[in-house]
Structures are given as structure tokens and as C-alpha cells.
mmCIF file with all atom_site columns, C-alpha atoms in Angstrom:
data_model
loop_
_atom_site.group_PDB
_atom_site.id
_atom_site.type_symbol
_atom_site.label_atom_id
_atom_site.label_alt_id
_atom_site.label_comp_id
_atom_site.label_asym_id
_atom_site.label_entity_id
_atom_site.label_seq_id
_atom_site.pdbx_PDB_ins_code
_atom_site.Cartn_x
_atom_site.Cartn_y
_atom_site.Cartn_z
_atom_site.occupancy
_atom_site.B_iso_or_equiv
_atom_site.pdbx_formal_charge
_atom_site.auth_seq_id
_atom_site.auth_comp_id
_atom_site.auth_asym_id
_atom_site.auth_atom_id
_atom_site.pdbx_PDB_model_num
ATOM 1   C CA . THR A 1 1   ? -70.938 11.269  -16.676 1.00 0.00 ? 12  THR A CA 1
ATOM 2   C CA . GLY A 1 2   ? -71.261 12.272  -20.339 1.00 0.00 ? 13  GLY A CA 1
ATOM 3   C CA . ILE A 1 3   ? -73.726 13.590  -22.868 1.00 0.00 ? 14  ILE A CA 1
ATOM 4   C CA . GLY A 1 4   ? -76.484 11.953  -24.841 1.00 0.00 ? 15  GLY A CA 1
ATOM 5   C CA . VAL A 1 5   ? -77.613 13.274  -28.193 1.00 0.00 ? 16  VAL A CA 1
ATOM 6   C CA . THR A 1 6   ? -80.628 12.095  -30.127 1.00 0.00 ? 17  THR A CA 1
ATOM 7   C CA . GLY A 1 7   ? -80.267 12.708  -33.863 1.00 0.00 ? 18  GLY A CA 1
ATOM 8   C CA . ASN A 1 8   ? -77.296 14.073  -35.782 1.00 0.00 ? 19  ASN A CA 1
ATOM 9   C CA . VAL A 1 9   ? -74.321 16.019  -34.455 1.00 0.00 ? 20  VAL A CA 1
ATOM 10  C CA . LYS A 1 10  ? -72.943 18.588  -36.876 1.00 0.00 ? 21  LYS A CA 1
ATOM 11  C CA . VAL A 1 11  ? -69.506 20.112  -36.330 1.00 0.00 ? 22  VAL A CA 1
ATOM 12  C CA . ASN A 1 12  ? -68.070 22.446  -38.976 1.00 0.00 ? 23  ASN A CA 1
ATOM 13  C CA . ASN A 1 13  ? -69.877 20.684  -41.858 1.00 0.00 ? 24  ASN A CA 1
ATOM 14  C CA . ALA A 1 14  ? -69.035 17.205  -40.599 1.00 0.00 ? 25  ALA A CA 1
ATOM 15  C CA . LEU A 1 15  ? -71.676 14.589  -39.842 1.00 0.00 ? 26  LEU A CA 1
ATOM 16  C CA . ILE A 1 16  ? -71.506 11.790  -37.292 1.00 0.00 ? 27  ILE A CA 1
ATOM 17  C CA . ASP A 1 17  ? -74.584 9.572   -37.213 1.00 0.00 ? 28  ASP A CA 1
ATOM 18  C CA . ASN A 1 18  ? -75.415 6.126   -35.828 1.00 0.00 ? 29  ASN A CA 1
ATOM 19  C CA . THR A 1 19  ? -77.957 3.828   -37.524 1.00 0.00 ? 30  THR A CA 1
ATOM 20  C CA . THR A 1 20  ? -79.373 0.408   -36.581 1.00 0.00 ? 31  THR A CA 1
ATOM 21  C CA . ILE A 1 21  ? -81.499 -1.826  -38.822 1.00 0.00 ? 32  ILE A CA 1
ATOM 22  C CA . PRO A 1 22  ? -82.581 -4.902  -36.856 1.00 0.00 ? 33  PRO A CA 1
ATOM 23  C CA . ASP A 1 23  ? -83.798 -7.144  -39.691 1.00 0.00 ? 34  ASP A CA 1
ATOM 24  C CA . ILE A 1 24  ? -82.762 -7.346  -43.352 1.00 0.00 ? 35  ILE A CA 1
ATOM 25  C CA . ASP A 1 25  ? -84.614 -10.080 -45.255 1.00 0.00 ? 36  ASP A CA 1
ATOM 26  C CA . SER A 1 26  ? -83.321 -11.210 -48.670 1.00 0.00 ? 37  SER A CA 1
ATOM 27  C CA . THR A 1 27  ? -83.293 -7.759  -50.184 1.00 0.00 ? 38  THR A CA 1
ATOM 28  C CA . THR A 1 28  ? -81.229 -4.625  -50.747 1.00 0.00 ? 39  THR A CA 1
ATOM 29  C CA . THR A 1 29  ? -81.605 -2.202  -47.860 1.00 0.00 ? 40  THR A CA 1
ATOM 30  C CA . THR A 1 30  ? -80.239 1.323   -47.500 1.00 0.00 ? 41  THR A CA 1
ATOM 31  C CA . VAL A 1 31  ? -78.298 1.171   -44.250 1.00 0.00 ? 42  VAL A CA 1
ATOM 32  C CA . ALA A 1 32  ? -77.289 4.825   -44.111 1.00 0.00 ? 43  ALA A CA 1
ATOM 33  C CA . SER A 1 33  ? -77.246 7.889   -46.339 1.00 0.00 ? 44  SER A CA 1
ATOM 34  C CA . VAL A 1 34  ? -75.776 11.362  -46.506 1.00 0.00 ? 45  VAL A CA 1
ATOM 35  C CA . ALA A 1 35  ? -76.920 14.398  -48.482 1.00 0.00 ? 46  ALA A CA 1
ATOM 36  C CA . LYS A 1 36  ? -74.741 14.523  -51.577 1.00 0.00 ? 47  LYS A CA 1
ATOM 37  C CA . ALA A 1 37  ? -75.060 18.319  -51.865 1.00 0.00 ? 48  ALA A CA 1
ATOM 38  C CA . THR A 1 38  ? -73.508 18.699  -48.399 1.00 0.00 ? 49  THR A CA 1
ATOM 39  C CA . TYR A 1 39  ? -71.016 15.807  -48.140 1.00 0.00 ? 50  TYR A CA 1
ATOM 40  C CA . THR A 1 40  ? -68.676 14.512  -50.838 1.00 0.00 ? 51  THR A CA 1
ATOM 41  C CA . ALA A 1 41  ? -66.967 11.796  -48.796 1.00 0.00 ? 52  ALA A CA 1
ATOM 42  C CA . ALA A 1 42  ? -67.974 9.421   -46.027 1.00 0.00 ? 53  ALA A CA 1
ATOM 43  C CA . PHE A 1 43  ? -66.671 6.573   -43.926 1.00 0.00 ? 54  PHE A CA 1
ATOM 44  C CA . PHE A 1 44  ? -69.370 4.008   -43.145 1.00 0.00 ? 55  PHE A CA 1
ATOM 45  C CA . ASP A 1 45  ? -68.206 1.881   -40.195 1.00 0.00 ? 56  ASP A CA 1
ATOM 46  C CA . TYR A 1 46  ? -70.441 -1.170  -39.874 1.00 0.00 ? 57  TYR A CA 1
ATOM 47  C CA . VAL A 1 47  ? -71.197 -4.484  -38.189 1.00 0.00 ? 58  VAL A CA 1
ATOM 48  C CA . ILE A 1 48  ? -73.583 -6.865  -39.960 1.00 0.00 ? 59  ILE A CA 1
ATOM 49  C CA . LYS A 1 49  ? -74.526 -10.126 -38.303 1.00 0.00 ? 60  LYS A CA 1
ATOM 50  C CA . LYS A 1 50  ? -76.783 -13.160 -38.301 1.00 0.00 ? 61  LYS A CA 1
ATOM 51  C CA . GLY A 1 51  ? -76.339 -15.421 -35.303 1.00 0.00 ? 62  GLY A CA 1
ATOM 52  C CA . THR A 1 52  ? -72.611 -16.144 -35.016 1.00 0.00 ? 63  THR A CA 1
ATOM 53  C CA . ASN A 1 53  ? -71.883 -14.958 -38.583 1.00 0.00 ? 64  ASN A CA 1
ATOM 54  C CA . VAL A 1 54  ? -70.406 -11.457 -38.349 1.00 0.00 ? 65  VAL A CA 1
ATOM 55  C CA . ARG A 1 55  ? -68.673 -9.025  -40.723 1.00 0.00 ? 66  ARG A CA 1
ATOM 56  C CA . SER A 1 56  ? -67.292 -5.717  -39.542 1.00 0.00 ? 67  SER A CA 1
ATOM 57  C CA . GLY A 1 57  ? -65.278 -3.048  -41.265 1.00 0.00 ? 68  GLY A CA 1
ATOM 58  C CA . THR A 1 58  ? -65.317 0.300   -42.986 1.00 0.00 ? 69  THR A CA 1
ATOM 59  C CA . VAL A 1 59  ? -66.546 1.346   -46.410 1.00 0.00 ? 70  VAL A CA 1
ATOM 60  C CA . TYR A 1 60  ? -64.996 4.594   -47.685 1.00 0.00 ? 71  TYR A CA 1
ATOM 61  C CA . ALA A 1 61  ? -66.939 6.403   -50.409 1.00 0.00 ? 72  ALA A CA 1
ATOM 62  C CA . CYS A 1 62  ? -66.647 9.654   -52.337 1.00 0.00 ? 73  CYS A CA 1
ATOM 63  C CA . HIS A 1 63  ? -68.558 11.180  -55.235 1.00 0.00 ? 74  HIS A CA 1
ATOM 64  C CA . ASP A 1 64  ? -68.266 13.958  -57.791 1.00 0.00 ? 75  ASP A CA 1
ATOM 65  C CA . GLY A 1 65  ? -72.006 14.630  -57.990 1.00 0.00 ? 76  GLY A CA 1
ATOM 66  C CA . THR A 1 66  ? -72.582 12.027  -60.707 1.00 0.00 ? 77  THR A CA 1
ATOM 67  C CA . ASN A 1 67  ? -70.261 9.092   -60.032 1.00 0.00 ? 78  ASN A CA 1
ATOM 68  C CA . VAL A 1 68  ? -69.442 7.322   -56.791 1.00 0.00 ? 79  VAL A CA 1
ATOM 69  C CA . GLU A 1 69  ? -66.328 5.318   -55.921 1.00 0.00 ? 80  GLU A CA 1
ATOM 70  C CA . PHE A 1 70  ? -66.060 3.160   -52.825 1.00 0.00 ? 81  PHE A CA 1
ATOM 71  C CA . ALA A 1 71  ? -63.777 0.626   -51.199 1.00 0.00 ? 82  ALA A CA 1
ATOM 72  C CA . GLU A 1 72  ? -64.396 -1.790  -48.340 1.00 0.00 ? 83  GLU A CA 1
ATOM 73  C CA . THR A 1 73  ? -61.423 -1.655  -45.986 1.00 0.00 ? 84  THR A CA 1
ATOM 74  C CA . SER A 1 74  ? -60.396 -3.135  -42.637 1.00 0.00 ? 85  SER A CA 1
ATOM 75  C CA . THR A 1 75  ? -62.884 -5.990  -43.053 1.00 0.00 ? 86  THR A CA 1
ATOM 76  C CA . VAL A 1 76  ? -63.057 -8.866  -40.569 1.00 0.00 ? 87  VAL A CA 1
ATOM 77  C CA . ASP A 1 77  ? -65.329 -11.887 -41.113 1.00 0.00 ? 88  ASP A CA 1
ATOM 78  C CA . LEU A 1 78  ? -66.357 -14.496 -38.550 1.00 0.00 ? 89  LEU A CA 1
ATOM 79  C CA . GLY A 1 79  ? -68.393 -17.440 -39.791 1.00 0.00 ? 90  GLY A CA 1
ATOM 80  C CA . ASP A 1 80  ? -70.116 -17.414 -43.184 1.00 0.00 ? 91  ASP A CA 1
ATOM 81  C CA . THR A 1 81  ? -70.935 -13.935 -44.505 1.00 0.00 ? 92  THR A CA 1
ATOM 82  C CA . SER A 1 82  ? -70.826 -14.924 -48.180 1.00 0.00 ? 93  SER A CA 1
ATOM 83  C CA . ASP A 1 83  ? -74.461 -13.943 -48.772 1.00 0.00 ? 94  ASP A CA 1
ATOM 84  C CA . VAL A 1 84  ? -73.863 -10.296 -47.787 1.00 0.00 ? 95  VAL A CA 1
ATOM 85  C CA . THR A 1 85  ? -72.820 -7.685  -50.372 1.00 0.00 ? 96  THR A CA 1
ATOM 86  C CA . LEU A 1 86  ? -72.135 -4.047  -49.480 1.00 0.00 ? 97  LEU A CA 1
ATOM 87  C CA . THR A 1 87  ? -72.388 -1.228  -52.029 1.00 0.00 ? 98  THR A CA 1
ATOM 88  C CA . VAL A 1 88  ? -72.597 2.553   -52.244 1.00 0.00 ? 99  VAL A CA 1
ATOM 89  C CA . ALA A 1 89  ? -74.888 4.333   -54.724 1.00 0.00 ? 100 ALA A CA 1
ATOM 90  C CA . ILE A 1 90  ? -75.997 7.893   -55.406 1.00 0.00 ? 101 ILE A CA 1
ATOM 91  C CA . ASP A 1 91  ? -79.293 9.309   -56.569 1.00 0.00 ? 102 ASP A CA 1
ATOM 92  C CA . SER A 1 92  ? -80.410 12.882  -57.145 1.00 0.00 ? 103 SER A CA 1
ATOM 93  C CA . SER A 1 93  ? -80.048 13.822  -53.478 1.00 0.00 ? 104 SER A CA 1
ATOM 94  C CA . ASN A 1 94  ? -78.128 11.193  -51.441 1.00 0.00 ? 105 ASN A CA 1
ATOM 95  C CA . MET A 1 95  ? -75.070 8.972   -51.291 1.00 0.00 ? 106 MET A CA 1
ATOM 96  C CA . MET A 1 96  ? -76.352 5.685   -49.839 1.00 0.00 ? 107 MET A CA 1
ATOM 97  C CA . PHE A 1 97  ? -74.596 2.770   -48.117 1.00 0.00 ? 108 PHE A CA 1
ATOM 98  C CA . LYS A 1 98  ? -76.527 -0.431  -48.955 1.00 0.00 ? 109 LYS A CA 1
ATOM 99  C CA . ALA A 1 99  ? -76.490 -4.042  -47.805 1.00 0.00 ? 110 ALA A CA 1
ATOM 100 C CA . THR A 1 100 ? -77.819 -6.871  -49.976 1.00 0.00 ? 111 THR A CA 1
ATOM 101 C CA . THR A 1 101 ? -78.485 -10.280 -48.421 1.00 0.00 ? 112 THR A CA 1
ATOM 102 C CA . THR A 1 102 ? -79.665 -13.543 -49.944 1.00 0.00 ? 113 THR A CA 1
ATOM 103 C CA . SER A 1 103 ? -81.002 -14.965 -46.676 1.00 0.00 ? 114 SER A CA 1
ATOM 104 C CA . HIS A 1 104 ? -83.198 -13.698 -43.846 1.00 0.00 ? 115 HIS A CA 1
ATOM 105 C CA . ASP A 1 105 ? -82.591 -12.176 -40.401 1.00 0.00 ? 116 ASP A CA 1
ATOM 106 C CA . TRP A 1 106 ? -79.394 -10.152 -40.802 1.00 0.00 ? 117 TRP A CA 1
ATOM 107 C CA . SER A 1 107 ? -79.016 -7.065  -38.609 1.00 0.00 ? 118 SER A CA 1
ATOM 108 C CA . VAL A 1 108 ? -76.707 -4.138  -39.235 1.00 0.00 ? 119 VAL A CA 1
ATOM 109 C CA . LYS A 1 109 ? -75.354 -1.219  -37.250 1.00 0.00 ? 120 LYS A CA 1
ATOM 110 C CA . SER A 1 110 ? -73.399 1.600   -38.836 1.00 0.00 ? 121 SER A CA 1
ATOM 111 C CA . LEU A 1 111 ? -71.620 4.780   -37.861 1.00 0.00 ? 122 LEU A CA 1
ATOM 112 C CA . ILE A 1 112 ? -71.253 7.507   -40.500 1.00 0.00 ? 123 ILE A CA 1
ATOM 113 C CA . ARG A 1 113 ? -68.438 10.025  -40.554 1.00 0.00 ? 124 ARG A CA 1
ATOM 114 C CA . ALA A 1 114 ? -69.055 12.395  -43.467 1.00 0.00 ? 125 ALA A CA 1
ATOM 115 C CA . ILE A 1 115 ? -67.268 15.493  -44.706 1.00 0.00 ? 126 ILE A CA 1
#
């Protein structure tokens, strides 16, 4: 009734990948990353939640090899998500989608679409 794939699916230099991190505790955690040599832009669709507090949306990011620009779009918040900050950073090899929380027990799921 369908197909199941474990790992990444690559179609004509596009990446679609699903990531789950079940517990973020008062720290900055890399939720997802893409190889910056291969992909210059990505959409990070996400849901981050703690109990009944939920934020969902999309972060769009692009880079020029040195600098990264990103915008959080289509965001919906239920409850109090004020202690969650989402960012995108780059290092020598990856563009990384990160979540920073100031309290314990947040979980996050993300879907990457990179080109």
C-alpha cells in the first residue's frame, strides 16, 4: 500500500529527510542539518512541543558559503512557547537548524526539504 524508506531519499540533488528528537533539556540542540557544499537552501518544517504547548511552522534558510539568512514563516503557537528559540547556523561543513529551550522536556520533529 506504499513504500517505506529508511534514511535519506535523494532526487536530482534534492534532499527530503525526517528527524525526531524526543527530549531537549535547557540547551541548544541541532535538530537537523544539511551539507552546505551540496545544498544552498532548505525548508525546515517542524513541530516542537511540551505537553499542550506546541509551535509548528517552517524555517526557510539559504547560505552563500559563509553567511546564512533565515526566516521563520507560517508559524502557529498553541499554549506558551516563549522559551523556545529557533535559529539556523553554518559551520565548515553544514547548515544546521537549531532549537534552544530554557526549560526541560521539549520534543521536536522536523522535515527537511533541501536544494
